[in-house]
Amino acid sequence: MADKSSVRTGIEFSATVIAVIGAVWAGKTYFETWMYDTIDKAVEEKIAVIEKLQLADLLVLYGYPDETISELRKIADRVARLDADDKRKIAFYDNYLDAVADSDGTLKFEPEIRMLHSVFSNEMQTDGWHDEKLAYVAMFLPEAQADDGYFDRQVVGRLKLAVNQYEADDDLESLAGAYRNLSLAHLCRGEQDQAVEAMEMAAEMQPFEYYFMVPMWDLEDFLEEPEIKKLDTVCSSNVSQGYARIMQSFGVSENPVREFLREYTR
């Protein structure tokens, strides 16, 4: 007959083994839960952000700015937690700025415009492209029309920064675009002479576009450009009318492209 002390020892040992196995199993379950909560969820979140950013890229590219903004709003909270130099955060705000500027209803995105100005003033790095876009959307804020100082800083000032940056980069196409937007800014305040001067600088950067292609367009083409027409809703002066007059002038003014073609075809 087995000694009682031996039986007791065996039972205690078995209980210990069972307890250890139970602890190991519980630890395994805890570890798996931890793996899911901390790693799998992080991966899923990262993939979700990337997928939305890829979709936003496509929507902006194919001309769906309002839909772009709708998709970006879904990941705004996640992106806000990223570091300022994170490529996902940079892509998020770049797409957001592009979409707000390109929307036919830029005016309805006033909260987004303020958010973007705050972000790019305090967190994110800017270049000529950013300054040009930020200047354009700033024209839709009420203070742009109520405060000349604000307009000079956030619209004219930023556009001049963009001009300087594009000149430094020798980016003539972008430089032409910045001068064109500077012309629109002057038209917004009824400054016709300054608007003409800025548009002539744009033409100097792209003479073929302004002196050869533009004269082929009708007056209605200029008056109905969505990007121009929507400024009429917020500017004290009729921007589309002033823009159309300036653009038509390229068809009757001294034309370096026409002269070049005439010389070339002799």
mmCIF file of C-alpha atoms in Angstrom:
data_model
loop_
_atom_site.group_PDB
_atom_site.id
_atom_site.type_symbol
_atom_site.label_atom_id
_atom_site.label_comp_id
_atom_site.label_asym_id
_atom_site.label_seq_id
_atom_site.Cartn_x
_atom_site.Cartn_y
_atom_site.Cartn_z
ATOM 1 C CA MET A 1 0.000 0.000 0.000
ATOM 2 C CA ALA A 2 1.371 3.406 -1.016
ATOM 3 C CA ASP A 3 2.549 5.685 1.665
ATOM 4 C CA LYS A 4 0.035 8.483 2.332
ATOM 5 C CA SER A 5 2.780 11.070 2.209
ATOM 6 C CA SER A 6 3.780 9.828 -1.256
ATOM 7 C CA VAL A 7 0.180 10.060 -2.495
ATOM 8 C CA ARG A 8 -0.159 13.537 -1.060
ATOM 9 C CA THR A 9 3.095 14.576 -2.731
ATOM 10 C CA GLY A 10 1.899 13.170 -6.067
ATOM 11 C CA ILE A 11 -1.390 15.036 -5.832
ATOM 12 C CA GLU A 12 0.366 18.252 -4.928
ATOM 13 C CA PHE A 13 2.790 17.794 -7.809
ATOM 14 C CA SER A 14 -0.076 17.172 -10.268
ATOM 15 C CA ALA A 15 -1.881 20.244 -8.988
ATOM 16 C CA THR A 16 1.253 22.281 -9.452
ATOM 17 C CA VAL A 17 1.699 20.989 -12.988
ATOM 18 C CA ILE A 18 -1.934 21.767 -13.792
ATOM 19 C CA ALA A 19 -1.537 25.239 -12.301
ATOM 20 C CA VAL A 20 1.613 25.856 -14.324
ATOM 21 C CA ILE A 21 -0.049 24.632 -17.516
ATOM 22 C CA GLY A 22 -3.054 26.815 -16.755
ATOM 23 C CA ALA A 23 -0.821 29.806 -16.181
ATOM 24 C CA VAL A 24 1.067 29.110 -19.403
ATOM 25 C CA TRP A 25 -2.198 28.793 -21.329
ATOM 26 C CA ALA A 26 -3.559 31.970 -19.772
ATOM 27 C CA GLY A 27 -0.288 33.676 -20.618
ATOM 28 C CA LYS A 28 -0.543 32.430 -24.191
ATOM 29 C CA THR A 29 -4.098 33.769 -24.488
ATOM 30 C CA TYR A 30 -3.044 37.079 -22.973
ATOM 31 C CA PHE A 31 -0.068 37.282 -25.333
ATOM 32 C CA GLU A 32 -2.248 36.556 -28.364
ATOM 33 C CA THR A 33 -4.727 39.207 -27.234
ATOM 34 C CA TRP A 34 -1.879 41.638 -26.715
ATOM 35 C CA MET A 35 -0.498 40.780 -30.154
ATOM 36 C CA TYR A 36 -3.861 41.581 -31.740
ATOM 37 C CA ASP A 37 -4.498 44.710 -29.726
ATOM 38 C CA THR A 38 -1.061 46.253 -30.187
ATOM 39 C CA ILE A 39 0.364 44.830 -33.390
ATOM 40 C CA ASP A 40 -2.453 43.599 -35.597
ATOM 41 C CA LYS A 41 -4.595 46.658 -34.893
ATOM 42 C CA ALA A 42 -1.653 48.946 -35.572
ATOM 43 C CA VAL A 43 -1.050 47.224 -38.905
ATOM 44 C CA GLU A 44 -4.745 47.364 -39.773
ATOM 45 C CA GLU A 45 -4.869 51.064 -38.906
ATOM 46 C CA LYS A 46 -1.770 51.811 -40.974
ATOM 47 C CA ILE A 47 -3.192 49.931 -43.958
ATOM 48 C CA ALA A 48 -6.551 51.719 -43.600
ATOM 49 C CA VAL A 49 -4.819 55.112 -43.663
ATOM 50 C CA ILE A 50 -2.711 54.172 -46.673
ATOM 51 C CA GLU A 51 -5.759 52.849 -48.552
ATOM 52 C CA LYS A 52 -7.673 56.087 -47.944
ATOM 53 C CA LEU A 53 -4.688 58.157 -49.050
ATOM 54 C CA GLN A 54 -4.334 56.128 -52.238
ATOM 55 C CA LEU A 55 -8.028 56.606 -52.934
ATOM 56 C CA ALA A 56 -7.690 60.345 -52.248
ATOM 57 C CA ASP A 57 -4.787 60.550 -54.713
ATOM 58 C CA LEU A 58 -6.942 58.997 -57.424
ATOM 59 C CA LEU A 59 -9.975 61.161 -56.642
ATOM 60 C CA VAL A 60 -7.913 64.353 -56.816
ATOM 61 C CA LEU A 61 -6.203 63.210 -60.005
ATOM 62 C CA TYR A 62 -9.493 62.495 -61.781
ATOM 63 C CA GLY A 63 -11.227 65.652 -60.588
ATOM 64 C CA TYR A 64 -13.400 64.641 -57.634
ATOM 65 C CA PRO A 65 -12.352 67.135 -54.939
ATOM 66 C CA ASP A 66 -15.486 66.960 -52.781
ATOM 67 C CA GLU A 67 -15.329 63.163 -52.703
ATOM 68 C CA THR A 68 -11.633 63.425 -51.783
ATOM 69 C CA ILE A 69 -12.473 65.570 -48.766
ATOM 70 C CA SER A 70 -15.200 63.143 -47.709
ATOM 71 C CA GLU A 71 -12.740 60.234 -47.708
ATOM 72 C CA LEU A 72 -9.994 62.175 -45.936
ATOM 73 C CA ARG A 73 -12.344 63.179 -43.123
ATOM 74 C CA LYS A 74 -12.682 59.492 -42.216
ATOM 75 C CA ILE A 75 -9.011 59.241 -41.220
ATOM 76 C CA ALA A 76 -8.439 62.767 -39.881
ATOM 77 C CA ASP A 77 -8.221 61.643 -36.228
ATOM 78 C CA ARG A 78 -5.689 58.911 -37.011
ATOM 79 C CA VAL A 79 -3.535 61.219 -39.136
ATOM 80 C CA ALA A 80 -3.512 63.922 -36.452
ATOM 81 C CA ARG A 81 -1.532 61.549 -34.184
ATOM 82 C CA LEU A 82 1.260 61.065 -36.725
ATOM 83 C CA ASP A 83 4.556 62.966 -36.658
ATOM 84 C CA ALA A 84 4.732 66.078 -38.820
ATOM 85 C CA ASP A 85 7.377 64.525 -41.097
ATOM 86 C CA ASP A 86 5.425 61.282 -41.592
ATOM 87 C CA LYS A 87 4.812 60.800 -45.310
ATOM 88 C CA ARG A 88 1.220 59.777 -44.652
ATOM 89 C CA LYS A 89 0.524 63.014 -42.819
ATOM 90 C CA ILE A 90 2.189 65.059 -45.560
ATOM 91 C CA ALA A 91 0.141 63.277 -48.242
ATOM 92 C CA PHE A 92 -3.046 63.763 -46.216
ATOM 93 C CA TYR A 93 -2.733 67.531 -45.889
ATOM 94 C CA ASP A 94 -1.419 68.003 -49.430
ATOM 95 C CA ASN A 95 -4.433 66.181 -50.849
ATOM 96 C CA TYR A 96 -6.748 68.086 -48.501
ATOM 97 C CA LEU A 97 -5.372 71.451 -49.627
ATOM 98 C CA ASP A 98 -5.514 70.472 -53.289
ATOM 99 C CA ALA A 99 -9.114 69.276 -52.985
ATOM 100 C CA VAL A 100 -10.370 72.379 -51.149
ATOM 101 C CA ALA A 101 -8.745 74.643 -53.746
ATOM 102 C CA ASP A 102 -10.114 72.645 -56.689
ATOM 103 C CA SER A 103 -13.664 72.279 -55.393
ATOM 104 C CA ASP A 104 -16.374 74.254 -57.149
ATOM 105 C CA GLY A 105 -17.677 74.980 -53.651
ATOM 106 C CA THR A 106 -14.471 76.147 -51.957
ATOM 107 C CA LEU A 107 -16.530 78.708 -50.036
ATOM 108 C CA LYS A 108 -18.394 75.970 -48.128
ATOM 109 C CA PHE A 109 -15.128 74.604 -46.741
ATOM 110 C CA GLU A 110 -14.316 77.614 -44.555
ATOM 111 C CA PRO A 111 -13.565 75.430 -41.461
ATOM 112 C CA GLU A 112 -11.219 73.289 -43.550
ATOM 113 C CA ILE A 113 -9.461 76.372 -44.938
ATOM 114 C CA ARG A 114 -8.827 77.635 -41.407
ATOM 115 C CA MET A 115 -7.595 74.197 -40.336
ATOM 116 C CA LEU A 116 -5.193 74.005 -43.281
ATOM 117 C CA HIS A 117 -3.815 77.487 -42.615
ATOM 118 C CA SER A 118 -3.227 76.534 -38.995
ATOM 119 C CA VAL A 119 -1.543 73.243 -39.866
ATOM 120 C CA PHE A 120 0.788 74.700 -42.479
ATOM 121 C CA SER A 121 1.617 77.684 -40.271
ATOM 122 C CA ASN A 122 2.452 75.638 -37.171
ATOM 123 C CA GLU A 123 3.260 72.038 -38.088
ATOM 124 C CA MET A 124 3.998 71.294 -41.727
ATOM 125 C CA GLN A 125 6.707 72.552 -44.049
ATOM 126 C CA THR A 126 5.603 74.627 -47.048
ATOM 127 C CA ASP A 127 7.027 75.301 -50.487
ATOM 128 C CA GLY A 128 5.897 77.373 -53.467
ATOM 129 C CA TRP A 129 3.018 75.041 -54.274
ATOM 130 C CA HIS A 130 1.665 75.185 -50.725
ATOM 131 C CA ASP A 131 1.923 78.962 -50.513
ATOM 132 C CA GLU A 132 0.153 79.370 -53.844
ATOM 133 C CA LYS A 133 -2.718 77.072 -52.830
ATOM 134 C CA LEU A 134 -3.013 78.566 -49.340
ATOM 135 C CA ALA A 135 -3.167 82.061 -50.840
ATOM 136 C CA TYR A 136 -5.912 81.049 -53.253
ATOM 137 C CA VAL A 137 -8.158 79.432 -50.624
ATOM 138 C CA ALA A 138 -7.556 82.358 -48.234
ATOM 139 C CA MET A 139 -9.488 84.597 -50.632
ATOM 140 C CA PHE A 140 -12.641 82.711 -49.600
ATOM 141 C CA LEU A 141 -12.354 83.688 -45.926
ATOM 142 C CA PRO A 142 -14.458 86.651 -44.740
ATOM 143 C CA GLU A 143 -11.446 88.471 -43.272
ATOM 144 C CA ALA A 144 -9.790 88.527 -46.692
ATOM 145 C CA GLN A 145 -12.412 91.039 -47.825
ATOM 146 C CA ALA A 146 -12.799 92.821 -44.500
ATOM 147 C CA ASP A 147 -9.127 93.311 -43.633
ATOM 148 C CA ASP A 148 -6.629 94.675 -46.167
ATOM 149 C CA GLY A 149 -3.768 93.711 -43.891
ATOM 150 C CA TYR A 150 -4.909 90.094 -43.816
ATOM 151 C CA PHE A 151 -5.301 90.054 -47.598
ATOM 152 C CA ASP A 152 -1.809 91.498 -48.056
ATOM 153 C CA ARG A 153 -0.261 88.872 -45.737
ATOM 154 C CA GLN A 154 -2.195 85.713 -46.499
ATOM 155 C CA VAL A 155 -3.019 86.233 -50.170
ATOM 156 C CA VAL A 156 -0.649 88.669 -51.897
ATOM 157 C CA GLY A 157 2.215 87.911 -49.514
ATOM 158 C CA ARG A 158 1.976 84.142 -49.918
ATOM 159 C CA LEU A 159 1.704 84.428 -53.694
ATOM 160 C CA LYS A 160 4.882 86.488 -53.769
ATOM 161 C CA LEU A 161 6.576 83.820 -51.653
ATOM 162 C CA ALA A 162 5.458 81.237 -54.220
ATOM 163 C CA VAL A 163 6.805 83.402 -57.048
ATOM 164 C CA ASN A 164 10.192 83.665 -55.316
ATOM 165 C CA GLN A 165 10.335 79.913 -54.714
ATOM 166 C CA TYR A 166 9.411 79.022 -58.291
ATOM 167 C CA GLU A 167 11.995 81.488 -59.585
ATOM 168 C CA ALA A 168 14.633 79.867 -57.385
ATOM 169 C CA ASP A 169 13.637 76.450 -58.736
ATOM 170 C CA ASP A 170 13.519 77.767 -62.322
ATOM 171 C CA ASP A 171 10.014 76.262 -62.590
ATOM 172 C CA LEU A 172 8.518 78.424 -65.347
ATOM 173 C CA GLU A 173 5.189 76.597 -65.620
ATOM 174 C CA SER A 174 4.483 76.915 -61.902
ATOM 175 C CA LEU A 175 5.759 80.489 -61.950
ATOM 176 C CA ALA A 176 3.201 81.331 -64.633
ATOM 177 C CA GLY A 177 0.456 79.826 -62.478
ATOM 178 C CA ALA A 178 1.523 81.858 -59.445
ATOM 179 C CA TYR A 179 1.514 85.092 -61.452
ATOM 180 C CA ARG A 180 -1.917 84.208 -62.821
ATOM 181 C CA ASN A 181 -3.265 83.727 -59.292
ATOM 182 C CA LEU A 182 -1.601 86.970 -58.248
ATOM 183 C CA SER A 183 -3.509 88.634 -61.075
ATOM 184 C CA LEU A 184 -6.749 87.128 -59.755
ATOM 185 C CA ALA A 185 -5.935 88.439 -56.281
ATOM 186 C CA HIS A 186 -5.549 91.965 -57.652
ATOM 187 C CA LEU A 187 -8.790 91.595 -59.610
ATOM 188 C CA CYS A 188 -10.489 90.505 -56.404
ATOM 189 C CA ARG A 189 -9.711 93.955 -54.997
ATOM 190 C CA GLY A 190 -10.436 95.784 -58.245
ATOM 191 C CA GLU A 191 -6.770 96.565 -58.908
ATOM 192 C CA GLN A 192 -6.876 96.302 -62.687
ATOM 193 C CA ASP A 193 -3.445 97.723 -63.488
ATOM 194 C CA GLN A 194 -1.650 95.399 -61.071
ATOM 195 C CA ALA A 195 -3.723 92.494 -62.377
ATOM 196 C CA VAL A 196 -2.672 93.225 -65.964
ATOM 197 C CA GLU A 197 0.973 93.482 -64.928
ATOM 198 C CA ALA A 198 0.871 90.130 -63.129
ATOM 199 C CA MET A 199 -0.881 88.411 -66.056
ATOM 200 C CA GLU A 200 1.702 89.777 -68.470
ATOM 201 C CA MET A 201 4.378 88.199 -66.296
ATOM 202 C CA ALA A 202 2.492 84.903 -66.553
ATOM 203 C CA ALA A 203 2.460 85.298 -70.337
ATOM 204 C CA GLU A 204 6.179 85.960 -70.324
ATOM 205 C CA MET A 205 6.685 82.568 -68.678
ATOM 206 C CA GLN A 206 4.359 80.793 -71.161
ATOM 207 C CA PRO A 207 4.202 82.898 -74.341
ATOM 208 C CA PHE A 208 2.862 80.103 -76.541
ATOM 209 C CA GLU A 209 -0.049 79.482 -74.164
ATOM 210 C CA TYR A 210 -1.030 83.131 -73.804
ATOM 211 C CA TYR A 211 -0.201 84.572 -77.216
ATOM 212 C CA PHE A 212 -1.085 81.619 -79.429
ATOM 213 C CA MET A 213 -3.668 79.452 -77.648
ATOM 214 C CA VAL A 214 -5.587 82.066 -75.640
ATOM 215 C CA PRO A 215 -6.593 84.173 -78.699
ATOM 216 C CA MET A 216 -8.432 81.111 -80.052
ATOM 217 C CA TRP A 217 -10.870 81.082 -77.109
ATOM 218 C CA ASP A 218 -14.205 82.887 -76.969
ATOM 219 C CA LEU A 219 -15.198 85.427 -74.337
ATOM 220 C CA GLU A 220 -17.644 82.943 -72.788
ATOM 221 C CA ASP A 221 -14.781 80.486 -72.231
ATOM 222 C CA PHE A 222 -13.124 82.910 -69.839
ATOM 223 C CA LEU A 223 -16.350 83.998 -68.151
ATOM 224 C CA GLU A 224 -17.386 80.418 -67.381
ATOM 225 C CA GLU A 225 -14.132 79.073 -65.968
ATOM 226 C CA PRO A 226 -15.262 77.556 -62.607
ATOM 227 C CA GLU A 227 -12.026 78.430 -60.815
ATOM 228 C CA ILE A 228 -12.488 82.101 -61.777
ATOM 229 C CA LYS A 229 -16.254 82.359 -61.569
ATOM 230 C CA LYS A 230 -16.489 81.150 -57.976
ATOM 231 C CA LEU A 231 -14.325 84.069 -56.826
ATOM 232 C CA ASP A 232 -17.140 86.430 -57.839
ATOM 233 C CA THR A 233 -19.126 85.153 -54.848
ATOM 234 C CA VAL A 234 -16.583 86.470 -52.336
ATOM 235 C CA CYS A 235 -14.686 89.317 -54.011
ATOM 236 C CA SER A 236 -15.747 92.955 -54.004
ATOM 237 C CA SER A 237 -14.937 93.216 -57.712
ATOM 238 C CA ASN A 238 -16.171 91.029 -60.581
ATOM 239 C CA VAL A 239 -13.177 88.792 -61.116
ATOM 240 C CA SER A 240 -14.465 86.828 -64.121
ATOM 241 C CA GLN A 241 -15.245 89.985 -66.089
ATOM 242 C CA GLY A 242 -11.847 91.509 -65.381
ATOM 243 C CA TYR A 243 -10.117 88.226 -66.140
ATOM 244 C CA ALA A 244 -11.939 87.885 -69.467
ATOM 245 C CA ARG A 245 -10.927 91.422 -70.515
ATOM 246 C CA ILE A 246 -7.280 90.772 -69.700
ATOM 247 C CA MET A 247 -7.195 87.434 -71.494
ATOM 248 C CA GLN A 248 -8.861 88.866 -74.589
ATOM 249 C CA SER A 249 -6.212 91.555 -74.730
ATOM 250 C CA PHE A 250 -3.615 88.910 -75.588
ATOM 251 C CA GLY A 251 -5.361 88.429 -78.927
ATOM 252 C CA VAL A 252 -4.862 92.041 -80.028
ATOM 253 C CA SER A 253 -1.685 93.090 -78.217
ATOM 254 C CA GLU A 254 1.854 92.833 -79.491
ATOM 255 C CA ASN A 255 2.331 89.130 -80.016
ATOM 256 C CA PRO A 256 5.865 87.709 -79.799
ATOM 257 C CA VAL A 257 4.693 84.211 -80.770
ATOM 258 C CA ARG A 258 2.977 85.486 -83.915
ATOM 259 C CA GLU A 259 6.069 87.469 -84.831
ATOM 260 C CA PHE A 260 8.240 84.412 -84.258
ATOM 261 C CA LEU A 261 6.009 82.254 -86.468
ATOM 262 C CA ARG A 262 5.988 84.908 -89.171
ATOM 263 C CA GLU A 263 9.794 85.089 -89.143
ATOM 264 C CA TYR A 264 10.107 81.318 -89.046
ATOM 265 C CA THR A 265 7.787 80.728 -92.031
ATOM 266 C CA ARG A 266 9.317 83.314 -94.356
#
